[in-house]
PDB file of C-alpha atoms in Angstrom:
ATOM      1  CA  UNK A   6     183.617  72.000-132.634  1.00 44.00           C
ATOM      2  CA  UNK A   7     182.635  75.534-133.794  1.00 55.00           C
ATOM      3  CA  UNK A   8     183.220  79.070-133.127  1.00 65.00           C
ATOM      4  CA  UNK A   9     186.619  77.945-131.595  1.00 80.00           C
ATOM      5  CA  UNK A  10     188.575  80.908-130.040  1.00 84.00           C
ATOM      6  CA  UNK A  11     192.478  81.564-130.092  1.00 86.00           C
ATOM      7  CA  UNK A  12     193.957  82.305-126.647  1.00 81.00           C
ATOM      8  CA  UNK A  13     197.881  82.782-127.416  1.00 83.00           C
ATOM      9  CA  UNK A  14     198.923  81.986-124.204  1.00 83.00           C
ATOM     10  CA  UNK A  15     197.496  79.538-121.754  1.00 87.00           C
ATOM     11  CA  UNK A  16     196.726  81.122-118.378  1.00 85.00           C
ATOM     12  CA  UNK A  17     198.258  80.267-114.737  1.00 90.00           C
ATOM     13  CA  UNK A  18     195.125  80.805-112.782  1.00 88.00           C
ATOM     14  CA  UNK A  19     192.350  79.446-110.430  1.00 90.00           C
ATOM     15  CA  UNK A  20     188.618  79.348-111.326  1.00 88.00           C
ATOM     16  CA  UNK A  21     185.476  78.138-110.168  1.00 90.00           C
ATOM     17  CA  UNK A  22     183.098  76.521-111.792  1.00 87.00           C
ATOM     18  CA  UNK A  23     179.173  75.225-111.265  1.00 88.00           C
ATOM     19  CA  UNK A  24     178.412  71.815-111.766  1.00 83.00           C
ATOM     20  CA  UNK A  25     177.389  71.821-115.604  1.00 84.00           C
ATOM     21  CA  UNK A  26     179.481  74.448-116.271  1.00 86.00           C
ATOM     22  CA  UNK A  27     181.871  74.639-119.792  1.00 87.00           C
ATOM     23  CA  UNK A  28     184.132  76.376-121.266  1.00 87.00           C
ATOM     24  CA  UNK A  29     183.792  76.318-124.870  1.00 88.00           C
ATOM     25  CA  UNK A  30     185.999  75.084-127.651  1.00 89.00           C
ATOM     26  CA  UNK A  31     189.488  76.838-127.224  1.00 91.00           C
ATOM     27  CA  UNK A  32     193.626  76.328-127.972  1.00 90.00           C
ATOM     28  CA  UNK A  33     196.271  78.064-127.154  1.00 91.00           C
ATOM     29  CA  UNK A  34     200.190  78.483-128.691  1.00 92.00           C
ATOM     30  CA  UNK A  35     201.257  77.213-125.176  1.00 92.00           C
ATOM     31  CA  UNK A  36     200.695  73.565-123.338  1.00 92.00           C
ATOM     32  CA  UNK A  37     198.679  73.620-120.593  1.00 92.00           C
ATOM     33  CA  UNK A  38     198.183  71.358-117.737  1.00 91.00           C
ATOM     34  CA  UNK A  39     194.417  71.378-116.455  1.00 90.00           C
ATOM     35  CA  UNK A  40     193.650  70.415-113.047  1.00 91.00           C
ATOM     36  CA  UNK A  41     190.540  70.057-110.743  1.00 87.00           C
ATOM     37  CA  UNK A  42     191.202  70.334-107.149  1.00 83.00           C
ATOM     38  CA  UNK A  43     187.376  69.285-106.436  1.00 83.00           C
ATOM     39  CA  UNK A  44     184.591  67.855-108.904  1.00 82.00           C
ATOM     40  CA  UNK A  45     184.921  65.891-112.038  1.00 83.00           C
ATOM     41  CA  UNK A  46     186.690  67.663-115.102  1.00 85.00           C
ATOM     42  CA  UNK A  47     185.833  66.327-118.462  1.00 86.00           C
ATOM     43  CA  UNK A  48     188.178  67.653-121.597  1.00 88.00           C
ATOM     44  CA  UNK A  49     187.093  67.001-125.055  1.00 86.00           C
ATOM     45  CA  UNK A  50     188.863  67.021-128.259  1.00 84.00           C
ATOM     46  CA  UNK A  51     188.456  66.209-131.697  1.00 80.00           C
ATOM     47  CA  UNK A  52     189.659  63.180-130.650  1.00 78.00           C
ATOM     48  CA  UNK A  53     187.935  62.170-128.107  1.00 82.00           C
ATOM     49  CA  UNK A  54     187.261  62.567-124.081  1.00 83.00           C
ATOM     50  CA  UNK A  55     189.918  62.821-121.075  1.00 84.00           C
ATOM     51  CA  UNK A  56     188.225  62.621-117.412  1.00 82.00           C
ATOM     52  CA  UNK A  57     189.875  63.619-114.164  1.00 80.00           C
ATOM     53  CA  UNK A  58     188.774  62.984-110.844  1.00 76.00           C
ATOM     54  CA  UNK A  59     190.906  64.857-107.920  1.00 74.00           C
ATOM     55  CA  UNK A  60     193.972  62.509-108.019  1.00 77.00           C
ATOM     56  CA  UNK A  61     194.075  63.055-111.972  1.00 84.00           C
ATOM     57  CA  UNK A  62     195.133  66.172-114.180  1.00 89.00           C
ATOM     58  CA  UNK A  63     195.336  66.795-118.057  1.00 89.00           C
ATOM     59  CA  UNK A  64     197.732  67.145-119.554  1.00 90.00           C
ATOM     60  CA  UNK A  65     196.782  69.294-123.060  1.00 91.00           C
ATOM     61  CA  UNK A  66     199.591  70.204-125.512  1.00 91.00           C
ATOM     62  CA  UNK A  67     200.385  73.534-127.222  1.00 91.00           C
ATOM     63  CA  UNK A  68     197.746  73.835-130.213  1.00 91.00           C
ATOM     64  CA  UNK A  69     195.126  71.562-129.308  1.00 90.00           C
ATOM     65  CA  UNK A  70     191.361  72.274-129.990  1.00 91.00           C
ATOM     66  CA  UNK A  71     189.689  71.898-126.248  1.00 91.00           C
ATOM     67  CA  UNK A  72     186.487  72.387-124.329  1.00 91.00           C
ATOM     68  CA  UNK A  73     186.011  71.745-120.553  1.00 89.00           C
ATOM     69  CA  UNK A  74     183.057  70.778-118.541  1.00 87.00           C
ATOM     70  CA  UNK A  75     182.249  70.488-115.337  1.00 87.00           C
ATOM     71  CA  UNK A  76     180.720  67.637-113.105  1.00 84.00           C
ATOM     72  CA  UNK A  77     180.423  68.570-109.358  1.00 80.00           C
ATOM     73  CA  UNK A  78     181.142  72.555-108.283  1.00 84.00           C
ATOM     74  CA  UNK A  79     184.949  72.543-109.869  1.00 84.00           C
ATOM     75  CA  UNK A  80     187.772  74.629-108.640  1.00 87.00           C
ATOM     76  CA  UNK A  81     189.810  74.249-111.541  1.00 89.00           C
ATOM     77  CA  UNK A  82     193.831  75.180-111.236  1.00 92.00           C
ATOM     78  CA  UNK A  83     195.471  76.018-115.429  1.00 91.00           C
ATOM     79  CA  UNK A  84     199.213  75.948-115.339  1.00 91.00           C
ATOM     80  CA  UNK A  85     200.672  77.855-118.933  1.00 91.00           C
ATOM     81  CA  UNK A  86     203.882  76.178-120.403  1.00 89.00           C
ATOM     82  CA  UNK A  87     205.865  77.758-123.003  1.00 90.00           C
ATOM     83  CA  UNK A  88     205.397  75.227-125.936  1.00 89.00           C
ATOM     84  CA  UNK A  89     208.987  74.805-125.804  1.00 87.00           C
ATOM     85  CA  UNK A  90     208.726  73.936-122.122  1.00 82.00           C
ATOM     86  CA  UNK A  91     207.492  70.045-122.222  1.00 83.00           C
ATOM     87  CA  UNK A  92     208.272  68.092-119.311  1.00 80.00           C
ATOM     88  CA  UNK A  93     206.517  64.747-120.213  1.00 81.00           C
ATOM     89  CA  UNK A  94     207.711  64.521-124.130  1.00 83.00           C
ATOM     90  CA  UNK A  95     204.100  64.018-124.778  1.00 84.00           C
ATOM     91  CA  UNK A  96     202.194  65.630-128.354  1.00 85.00           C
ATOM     92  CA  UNK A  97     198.360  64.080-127.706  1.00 84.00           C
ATOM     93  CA  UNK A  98     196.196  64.995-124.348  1.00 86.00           C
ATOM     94  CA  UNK A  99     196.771  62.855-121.436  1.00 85.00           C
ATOM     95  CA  UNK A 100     195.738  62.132-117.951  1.00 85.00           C
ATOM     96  CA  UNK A 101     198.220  62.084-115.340  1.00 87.00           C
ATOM     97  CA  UNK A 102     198.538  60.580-111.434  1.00 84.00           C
ATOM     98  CA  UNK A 103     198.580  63.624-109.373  1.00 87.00           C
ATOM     99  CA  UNK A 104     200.002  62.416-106.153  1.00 88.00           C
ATOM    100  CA  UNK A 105     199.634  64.818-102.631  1.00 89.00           C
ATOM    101  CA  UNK A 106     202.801  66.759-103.015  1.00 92.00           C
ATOM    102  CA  UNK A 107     202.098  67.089-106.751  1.00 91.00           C
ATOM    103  CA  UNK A 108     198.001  68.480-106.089  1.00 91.00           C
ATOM    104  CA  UNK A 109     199.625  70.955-103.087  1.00 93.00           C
ATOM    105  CA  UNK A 110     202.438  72.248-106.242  1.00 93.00           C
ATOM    106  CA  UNK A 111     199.041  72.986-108.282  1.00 92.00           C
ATOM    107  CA  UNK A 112     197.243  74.126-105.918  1.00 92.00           C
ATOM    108  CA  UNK A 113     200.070  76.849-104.443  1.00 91.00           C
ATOM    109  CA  UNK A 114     201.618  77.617-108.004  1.00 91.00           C
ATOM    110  CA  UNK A 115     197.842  78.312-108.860  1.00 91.00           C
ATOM    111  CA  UNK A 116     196.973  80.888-106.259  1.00 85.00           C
ATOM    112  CA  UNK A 117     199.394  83.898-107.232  1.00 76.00           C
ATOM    113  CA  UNK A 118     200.135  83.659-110.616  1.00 68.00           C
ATOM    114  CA  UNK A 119     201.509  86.928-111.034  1.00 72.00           C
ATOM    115  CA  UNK A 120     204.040  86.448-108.258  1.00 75.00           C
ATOM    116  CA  UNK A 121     207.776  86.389-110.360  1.00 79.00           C
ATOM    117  CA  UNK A 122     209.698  85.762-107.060  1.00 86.00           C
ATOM    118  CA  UNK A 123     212.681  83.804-106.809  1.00 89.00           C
ATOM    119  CA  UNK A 124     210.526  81.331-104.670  1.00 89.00           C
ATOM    120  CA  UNK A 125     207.733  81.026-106.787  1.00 88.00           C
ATOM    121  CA  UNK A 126     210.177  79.837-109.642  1.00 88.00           C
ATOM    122  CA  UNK A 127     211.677  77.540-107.161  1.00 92.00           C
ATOM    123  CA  UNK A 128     208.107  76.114-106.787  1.00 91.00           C
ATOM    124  CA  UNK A 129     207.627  76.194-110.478  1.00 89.00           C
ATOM    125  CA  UNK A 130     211.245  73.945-110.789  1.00 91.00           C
ATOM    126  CA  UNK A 131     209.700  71.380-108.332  1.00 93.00           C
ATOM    127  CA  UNK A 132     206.293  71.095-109.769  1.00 91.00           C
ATOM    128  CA  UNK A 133     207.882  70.127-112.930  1.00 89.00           C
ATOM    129  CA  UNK A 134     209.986  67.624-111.447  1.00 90.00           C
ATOM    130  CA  UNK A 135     206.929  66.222-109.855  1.00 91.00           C
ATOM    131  CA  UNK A 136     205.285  66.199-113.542  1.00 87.00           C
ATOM    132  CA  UNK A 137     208.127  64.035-115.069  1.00 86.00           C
ATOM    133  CA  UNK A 138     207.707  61.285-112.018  1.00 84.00           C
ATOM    134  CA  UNK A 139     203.640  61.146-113.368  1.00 83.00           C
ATOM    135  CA  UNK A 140     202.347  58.245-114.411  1.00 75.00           C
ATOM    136  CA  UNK A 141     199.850  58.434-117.517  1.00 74.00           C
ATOM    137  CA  UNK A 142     196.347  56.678-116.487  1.00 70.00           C
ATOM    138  CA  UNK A 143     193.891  54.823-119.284  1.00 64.00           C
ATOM    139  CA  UNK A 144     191.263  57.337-118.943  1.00 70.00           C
ATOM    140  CA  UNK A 145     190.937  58.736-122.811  1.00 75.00           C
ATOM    141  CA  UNK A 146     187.694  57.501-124.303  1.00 80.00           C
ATOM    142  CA  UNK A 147     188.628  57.733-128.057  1.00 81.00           C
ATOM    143  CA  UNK A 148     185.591  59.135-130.156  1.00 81.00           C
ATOM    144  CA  UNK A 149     185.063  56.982-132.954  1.00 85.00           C
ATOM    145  CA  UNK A 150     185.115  58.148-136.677  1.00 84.00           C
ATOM    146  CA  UNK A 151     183.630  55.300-138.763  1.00 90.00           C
ATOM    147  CA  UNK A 152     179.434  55.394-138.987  1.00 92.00           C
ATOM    148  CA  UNK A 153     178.950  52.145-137.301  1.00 92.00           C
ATOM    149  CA  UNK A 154     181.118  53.123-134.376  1.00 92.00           C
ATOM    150  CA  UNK A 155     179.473  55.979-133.997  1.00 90.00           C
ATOM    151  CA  UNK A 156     176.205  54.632-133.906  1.00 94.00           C
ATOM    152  CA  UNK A 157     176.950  52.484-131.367  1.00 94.00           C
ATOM    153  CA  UNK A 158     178.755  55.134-129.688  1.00 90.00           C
ATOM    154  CA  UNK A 159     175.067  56.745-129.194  1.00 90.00           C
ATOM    155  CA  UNK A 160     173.431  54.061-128.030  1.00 94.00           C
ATOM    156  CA  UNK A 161     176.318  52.987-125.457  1.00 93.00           C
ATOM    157  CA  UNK A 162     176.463  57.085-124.230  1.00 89.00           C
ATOM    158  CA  UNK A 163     173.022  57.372-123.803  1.00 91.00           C
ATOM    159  CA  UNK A 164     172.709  54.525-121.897  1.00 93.00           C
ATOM    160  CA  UNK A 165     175.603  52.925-120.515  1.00 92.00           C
ATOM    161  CA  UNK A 166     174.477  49.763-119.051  1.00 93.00           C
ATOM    162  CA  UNK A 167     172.938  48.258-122.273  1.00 93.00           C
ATOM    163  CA  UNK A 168     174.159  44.929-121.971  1.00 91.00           C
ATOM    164  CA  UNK A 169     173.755  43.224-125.452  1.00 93.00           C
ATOM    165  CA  UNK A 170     176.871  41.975-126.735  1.00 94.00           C
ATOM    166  CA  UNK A 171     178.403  43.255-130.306  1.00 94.00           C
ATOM    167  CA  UNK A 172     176.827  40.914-132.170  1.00 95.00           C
ATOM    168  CA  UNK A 173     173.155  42.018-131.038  1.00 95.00           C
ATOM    169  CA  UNK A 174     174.339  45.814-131.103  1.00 95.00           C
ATOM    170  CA  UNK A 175     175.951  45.304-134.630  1.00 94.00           C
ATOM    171  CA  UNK A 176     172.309  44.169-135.552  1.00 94.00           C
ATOM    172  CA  UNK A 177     171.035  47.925-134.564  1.00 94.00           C
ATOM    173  CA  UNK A 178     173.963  49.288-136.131  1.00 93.00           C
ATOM    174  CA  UNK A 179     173.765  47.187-139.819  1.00 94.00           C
ATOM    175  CA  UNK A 180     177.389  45.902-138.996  1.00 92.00           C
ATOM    176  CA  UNK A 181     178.751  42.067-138.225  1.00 94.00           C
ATOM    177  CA  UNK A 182     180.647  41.684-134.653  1.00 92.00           C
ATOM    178  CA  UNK A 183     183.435  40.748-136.404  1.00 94.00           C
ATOM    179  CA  UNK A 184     183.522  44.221-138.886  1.00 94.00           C
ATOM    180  CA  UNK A 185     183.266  46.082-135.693  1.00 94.00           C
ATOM    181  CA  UNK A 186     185.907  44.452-133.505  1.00 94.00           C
ATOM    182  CA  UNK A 187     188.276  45.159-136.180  1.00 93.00           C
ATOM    183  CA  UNK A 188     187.049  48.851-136.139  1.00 93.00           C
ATOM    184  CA  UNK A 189     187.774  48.954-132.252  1.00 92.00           C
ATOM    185  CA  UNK A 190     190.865  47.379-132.851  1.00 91.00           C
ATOM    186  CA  UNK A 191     192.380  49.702-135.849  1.00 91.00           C
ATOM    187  CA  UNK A 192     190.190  53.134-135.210  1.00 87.00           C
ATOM    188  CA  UNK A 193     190.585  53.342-131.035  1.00 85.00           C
ATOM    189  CA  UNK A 194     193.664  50.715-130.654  1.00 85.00           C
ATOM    190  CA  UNK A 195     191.197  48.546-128.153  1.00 86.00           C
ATOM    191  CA  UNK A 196     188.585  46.063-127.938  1.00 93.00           C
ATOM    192  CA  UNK A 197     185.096  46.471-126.993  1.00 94.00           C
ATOM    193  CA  UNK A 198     184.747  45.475-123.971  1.00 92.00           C
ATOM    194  CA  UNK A 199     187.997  47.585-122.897  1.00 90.00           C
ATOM    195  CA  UNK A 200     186.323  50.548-124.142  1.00 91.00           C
ATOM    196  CA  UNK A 201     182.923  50.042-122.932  1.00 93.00           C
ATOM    197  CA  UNK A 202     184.617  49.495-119.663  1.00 91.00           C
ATOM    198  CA  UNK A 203     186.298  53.026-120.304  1.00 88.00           C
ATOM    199  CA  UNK A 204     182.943  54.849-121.341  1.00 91.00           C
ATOM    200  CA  UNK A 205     181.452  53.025-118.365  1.00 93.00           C
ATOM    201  CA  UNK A 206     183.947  54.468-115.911  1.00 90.00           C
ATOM    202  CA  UNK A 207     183.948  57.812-117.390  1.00 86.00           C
ATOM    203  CA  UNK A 208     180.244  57.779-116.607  1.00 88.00           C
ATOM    204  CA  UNK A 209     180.609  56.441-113.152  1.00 90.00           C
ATOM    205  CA  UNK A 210     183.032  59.289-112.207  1.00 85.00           C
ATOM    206  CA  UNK A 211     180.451  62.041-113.358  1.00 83.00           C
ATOM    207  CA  UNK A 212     177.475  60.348-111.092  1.00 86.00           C
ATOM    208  CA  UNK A 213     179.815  60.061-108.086  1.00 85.00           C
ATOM    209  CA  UNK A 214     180.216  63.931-108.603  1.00 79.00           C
ATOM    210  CA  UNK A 215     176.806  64.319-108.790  1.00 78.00           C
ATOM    211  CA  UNK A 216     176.512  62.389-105.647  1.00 81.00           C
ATOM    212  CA  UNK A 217     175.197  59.444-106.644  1.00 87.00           C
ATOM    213  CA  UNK A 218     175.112  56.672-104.185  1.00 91.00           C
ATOM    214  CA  UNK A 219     177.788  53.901-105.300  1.00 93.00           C
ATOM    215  CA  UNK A 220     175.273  51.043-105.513  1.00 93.00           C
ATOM    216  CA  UNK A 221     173.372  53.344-108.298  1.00 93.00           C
ATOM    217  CA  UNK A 222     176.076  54.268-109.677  1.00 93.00           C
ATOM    218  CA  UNK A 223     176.669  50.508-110.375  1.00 95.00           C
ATOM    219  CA  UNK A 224     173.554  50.047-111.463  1.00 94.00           C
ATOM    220  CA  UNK A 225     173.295  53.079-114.024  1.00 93.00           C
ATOM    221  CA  UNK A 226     176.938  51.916-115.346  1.00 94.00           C
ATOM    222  CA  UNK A 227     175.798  48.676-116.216  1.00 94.00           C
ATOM    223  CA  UNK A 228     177.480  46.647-113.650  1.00 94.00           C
ATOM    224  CA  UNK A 229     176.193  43.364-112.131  1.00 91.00           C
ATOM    225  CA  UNK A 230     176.802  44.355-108.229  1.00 93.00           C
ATOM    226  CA  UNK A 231     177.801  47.180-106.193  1.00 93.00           C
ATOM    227  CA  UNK A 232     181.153  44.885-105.534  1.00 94.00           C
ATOM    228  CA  UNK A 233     182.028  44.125-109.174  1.00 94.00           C
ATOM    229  CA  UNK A 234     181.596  48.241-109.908  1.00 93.00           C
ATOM    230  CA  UNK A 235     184.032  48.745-106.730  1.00 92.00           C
ATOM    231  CA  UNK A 236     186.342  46.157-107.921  1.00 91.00           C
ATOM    232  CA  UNK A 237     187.152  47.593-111.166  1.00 90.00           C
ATOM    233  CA  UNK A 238     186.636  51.537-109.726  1.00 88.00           C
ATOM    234  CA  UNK A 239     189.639  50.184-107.219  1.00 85.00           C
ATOM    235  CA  UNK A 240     192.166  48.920-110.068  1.00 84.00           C
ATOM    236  CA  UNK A 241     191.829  51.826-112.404  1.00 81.00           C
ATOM    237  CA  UNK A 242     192.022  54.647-110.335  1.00 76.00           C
ATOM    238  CA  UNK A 243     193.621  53.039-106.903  1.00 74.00           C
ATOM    239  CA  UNK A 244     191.006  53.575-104.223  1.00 77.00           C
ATOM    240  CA  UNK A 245     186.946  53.024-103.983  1.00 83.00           C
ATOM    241  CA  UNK A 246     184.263  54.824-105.220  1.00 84.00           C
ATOM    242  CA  UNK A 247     182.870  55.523-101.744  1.00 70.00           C
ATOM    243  CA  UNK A 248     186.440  57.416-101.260  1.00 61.00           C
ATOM    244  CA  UNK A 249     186.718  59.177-104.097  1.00 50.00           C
ATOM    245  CA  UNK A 250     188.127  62.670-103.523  1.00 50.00           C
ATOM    246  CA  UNK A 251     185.656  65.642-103.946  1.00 44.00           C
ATOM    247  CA  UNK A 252     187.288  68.263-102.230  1.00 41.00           C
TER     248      UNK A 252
END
C-alpha cells in the first residue's frame, strides 16, 4: 500500500458510500471498530482481507495500515477507541457477530458524535459491553506471501470457481501439491480447501451486494448447486443468502 495517510485519531461518525467506493490506505493512533449498516464492507491490510456483511463489523486495532471498499451503496458507522480503551484484548483485525441490540448501539452512538451527554456515555458503556459478548467469525482471507501462493492466489481471485485441484493448479504455478499444502498450512494456518472456501465466500458476499441472484452467485463461486452454496452460506454466517441483510 502507498501514499498511506496518518489520521491520529479515529473518527466517531456516519458516512455514505457508492457501491465501488474506497477509502484509501490509512491508520490511526486509536482502534477503531468499522461497521456497515447496509452493503458489503471489505477491509484490507497488509495482511490480508476482512469482509462484513450487515450482521458483521471490524474490528481494526490502533496502528494498523487499512483501506476500505465498498460493495452495495454502504452507510458505514466508525466508532474511535482510545488505544488504551480495548474491549476484546485483540492486536490483529477481526470480524465480529453484531447481534440487533449491538447494530442499534452502532447505529445510535454513530449519529451524534459530538454529543458528550451523560446519556450518550451511558450508551457508549453499553455498546462496549455488547462488544465483549461478540463472537469473532472466520471471515479473514489471509494474503499469501510466498510466490507460488501468490500465483495461485491470482488465478483463484480472478476466477473463483476454477475447480482443478492443487495438484493441477501447482502444475500452473511450478509447485508440487504437497510443497503448497505445507505453505497453506505454515503461511495462512489453513488448508486449501478451507481457504478457497473462504475466498469463495468472500466473493459470494460482494455479488449478493451487487444483487446477484443466489443461483449465480453459486455458479460464479464455484459451487455445484444453488443448495450446496446455501448450505455452506447458512453455517458460516447463520442465515441464507436469499436473506442476507442489505439494509
Amino acid at each position: 500500500m502507498t501514499h498511506i495517510r496518518h489520521e491520529p485519531v479515529a473518527p466517531t461518525c456516519t458516512q455514505r458510500l457508492a457501491s465501488g467506493g474506497t477509502i484509501d490506505a490509512h491508520r490511526h493512533d486509536d482502534h477503531q471498530i468499522v461497521y456497515a449498516g447496509r452493503g458489503v464492507l471489505v477491509v484490507t491490510t497488509g495482511a490480508g482481507s476482512w469482509v462484513a456483511p450487515g450482521n458483521r463489523a471490524i474490528w481494526v486495532p490502533a496502528g494498523t495500515v487499512h483501506a476500505h471498499q465498498a460493495h452495495g451503496e454502504l452507510d458505514l458507522h466508525l466508532v474511535g477507541l482510545p488505544a488504551t480503551d480495548n474491549p476484546l484484548g485483540l492486536d490483529t483485525p477481526t470480524v465480529l457477530a453484531v447481534s440487533p441490540l449491538l447494530r442499534e448501539l452502532i447505529i445510535a452512538y454513530t449519529h451524534a458524535p459530538d454529543d458528550d451527554s451523560p446519556e450518550r456515555a451511558r450508551l457508549r458503556a453499553v455498546l462496549l459491553d455488547q462488544l465483549r459478548a461478540s463472537p469473532q467469525q472466520p471471515l479473514h482471507l489471509p494474503t499469501p506471501a510466498s510466490p507460488p501462493l501468490r500465483a495461485l492466489y491470482e488465478i483463484l481471485r480472478a476466477d473463483p470457481a476454477d475447480k482443478r485441484t492443487l495438484a493441477e493448479l501447482g502444475r500452473q504455478v511450478g509447485a508440487s501439491d504437497r510443497t503448497l499444502s505445507r505453505l497453506f498450512r505454515s503461511e495462512l494456518g489453513m488448508t486449501f480447501p478451507q481457504w478457497r472456501t473462504q475466498l469463495r465466500l468472500q466473493h459470494a458476499l460482494v455479488l449478493l451486494a451487487e444483487k446477484e441472484s443466489v443461483t449465480a452467485v453459486a455458479h460464479r463461486c464455484g459451487w455445484s448447486s444453488a443448495s450446496a452454496f446455501i448450505d455452506v452460506f447458512r453455517r458460516t454466517f447463520g442465515h441464507t443468502p436469499g436473506s442476507h441483510p442489505a439494509d
